[in-house]
């Protein structure tokens, strides 16, 4: 209070004719303006005028009418991303109705003042991306409504206070990228029943991982404890966490075998990397190998004794051992032959595992983990080998034996141009039996690489899933390469969401239909990642590559085409060749836009595609279905209106759909300001929409290691609305 009086006296001396009309909240905010170095961006406070009656029209300030008070009171302070240098004044603690404090992305230094937590209405504190130091004040949990605390990427130090157990309303605790150290206290986590996100990564925590972290029943997304100094075994209790939780335990000193219970079954190997003494599935390091290495030094005397004892074996015993060895070898050989012929005779796929994917192969319901149906397409493989020597002559090869037609039938059929991209021109062709197919022209080159082309085609042809477009046949000739696929009748997701230029169709998808499309697409991508023979990376997920049938059943298309184009090595839009004379060539085509669905790391020249690229792109597609806005239109007026400040940094953020959505959640904007207006008609869908938003934001994390696997994304979506 003395500091506040001194500050008020300072203002009085600076202005001999003061205007006493400014409210007490306004005077407290002027302390923040004075705490910022004058060398910083002055425009951040250009309209913070002490002569105003209240601060409610100042940039970054939100107010609300409170019962019992004649003047509106300050409930939100947002001065973020301005690179401001200064400190956090204790006077902000006098804003007793302040709910949200957002000062992230500046250069604030010093400690977090204890007096700040006198603002008892605070429920969201965002101070990440500054230079704050000192310890985490124990009084932080004196805030009864605290829900969001993000202090990441500062220089805070000290231990984690056990008083955190009193933050019973806390939903997000993000302390990554600081200098915190010591052991994480036991006994506090069962009390945090509402905790949804926990990120303690990139600190100096040590000791063992508390087993009672497994009691965080509301946790979702990623439990991030990576880049610390944790030691000991991973507690089996973590397996009790919800199955939607992903682990990130990289770069610690953990030892022993990775547990296999509960949630551990859904984790990939990246969750446990850089722990040299960790072993077991899903790492490629057997715990038996580890024990063998540790005991290698003790085995030498034993081997010496065994060798010495063998020297004294009797001839009869040697013969008996030899006969037993021969019998064992014969038995193993019989088993191998039996398994070989069983697999050869099998007409369906061998599927084992637990998690049902929902697809069927050969009348069997295939499970998730072992559903690479390698026998599919074997007959066409044999056919390709027979045709290999005649690759120069031109061959129409059926991938699916039950789907065949003659080359002249394709030549006589009527063809309609569906579109063109960098992956070739696509035609709709109606065969003589009335069946429509989609034909994609790949180009003229690659005449000497038939076997390579055919091998790649066979890998694509083996992919059979109800949410993936089926490849039925292909045509090869030195001057023409064609792919024949199923024709999907109802356009693509981009048209369904936005319509085509000059047409009114599109934008009328109900929430249930959008959720159905999202679930089906996720299943198809998960199959490509986990179950396809090549563990395919699609590399180009976007709404135009998600096709829809008459019942809005989704089909993922165009996977594997980049590799085929590189083999042919020519312009897919070229028009020469035998088939080129039959199928119309279009010179005027729409220029393809820059791909705004690509992951940040995918935009680096020379980078290799990964499955996490697909996860990010799918997350953008989810955001587009939720908001009704494509990445290209993210600078629309409606998006601009949502930005609360007029700073250049805010304008830069508007151009990015991911940042726009994250900013909306950070500032607790109403859901009605972010979702497609069409979805507001379905009031009952609010919880489902929020759940899908969380899935999409997890997919679009900037760090690819933090993004979930596509299988986890699919599982999470399948639980929504069921």
mmCIF file of C-alpha atoms in Angstrom, residues 4 7-8 11 19-31 49-58 61 63 69-74 94-95:
data_model
loop_
_atom_site.group_PDB
_atom_site.id
_atom_site.type_symbol
_atom_site.label_atom_id
_atom_site.label_comp_id
_atom_site.label_asym_id
_atom_site.label_seq_id
_atom_site.Cartn_x
_atom_site.Cartn_y
_atom_site.Cartn_z
ATOM 1 C CA UNK A 4 0.855 2.573 -4.232
ATOM 2 C CA UNK A 7 3.259 6.041 -6.989
ATOM 3 C CA UNK A 8 0.173 8.230 -6.613
ATOM 4 C CA UNK A 11 1.791 11.146 -10.524
ATOM 5 C CA UNK A 19 -7.732 15.054 -13.267
ATOM 6 C CA UNK A 20 -8.970 12.922 -10.359
ATOM 7 C CA UNK A 21 -11.708 11.327 -12.464
ATOM 8 C CA UNK A 22 -9.645 8.223 -13.389
ATOM 9 C CA UNK A 23 -10.943 5.169 -11.561
ATOM 10 C CA UNK A 24 -8.798 3.224 -9.053
ATOM 11 C CA UNK A 25 -8.484 0.390 -11.604
ATOM 12 C CA UNK A 26 -7.076 2.885 -14.105
ATOM 13 C CA UNK A 27 -4.503 4.159 -11.597
ATOM 14 C CA UNK A 28 -3.355 0.582 -10.944
ATOM 15 C CA UNK A 29 -2.936 -0.015 -14.671
ATOM 16 C CA UNK A 30 -0.831 3.151 -15.027
ATOM 17 C CA UNK A 31 1.644 1.416 -12.716
ATOM 18 C CA UNK A 49 -4.522 8.337 -20.838
ATOM 19 C CA UNK A 50 -4.669 9.297 -17.160
ATOM 20 C CA UNK A 51 -7.274 11.966 -18.008
ATOM 21 C CA UNK A 52 -9.877 9.328 -18.948
ATOM 22 C CA UNK A 53 -12.627 8.515 -16.502
ATOM 23 C CA UNK A 54 -11.969 4.774 -16.763
ATOM 24 C CA UNK A 55 -9.534 2.494 -18.650
ATOM 25 C CA UNK A 56 -12.150 0.371 -20.426
ATOM 26 C CA UNK A 57 -11.338 1.812 -23.867
ATOM 27 C CA UNK A 58 -7.582 1.376 -23.513
ATOM 28 C CA UNK A 61 -8.154 -3.823 -21.451
ATOM 29 C CA UNK A 63 -14.129 -4.431 -18.497
ATOM 30 C CA UNK A 69 -20.563 -0.862 -8.569
ATOM 31 C CA UNK A 70 -21.534 2.143 -10.650
ATOM 32 C CA UNK A 71 -18.470 2.015 -12.901
ATOM 33 C CA UNK A 72 -17.329 -0.978 -14.962
ATOM 34 C CA UNK A 73 -14.372 -2.874 -13.488
ATOM 35 C CA UNK A 74 -11.293 -4.271 -15.210
ATOM 36 C CA UNK A 94 -5.300 -4.328 -6.433
ATOM 37 C CA UNK A 95 -7.438 -5.209 -9.488
#
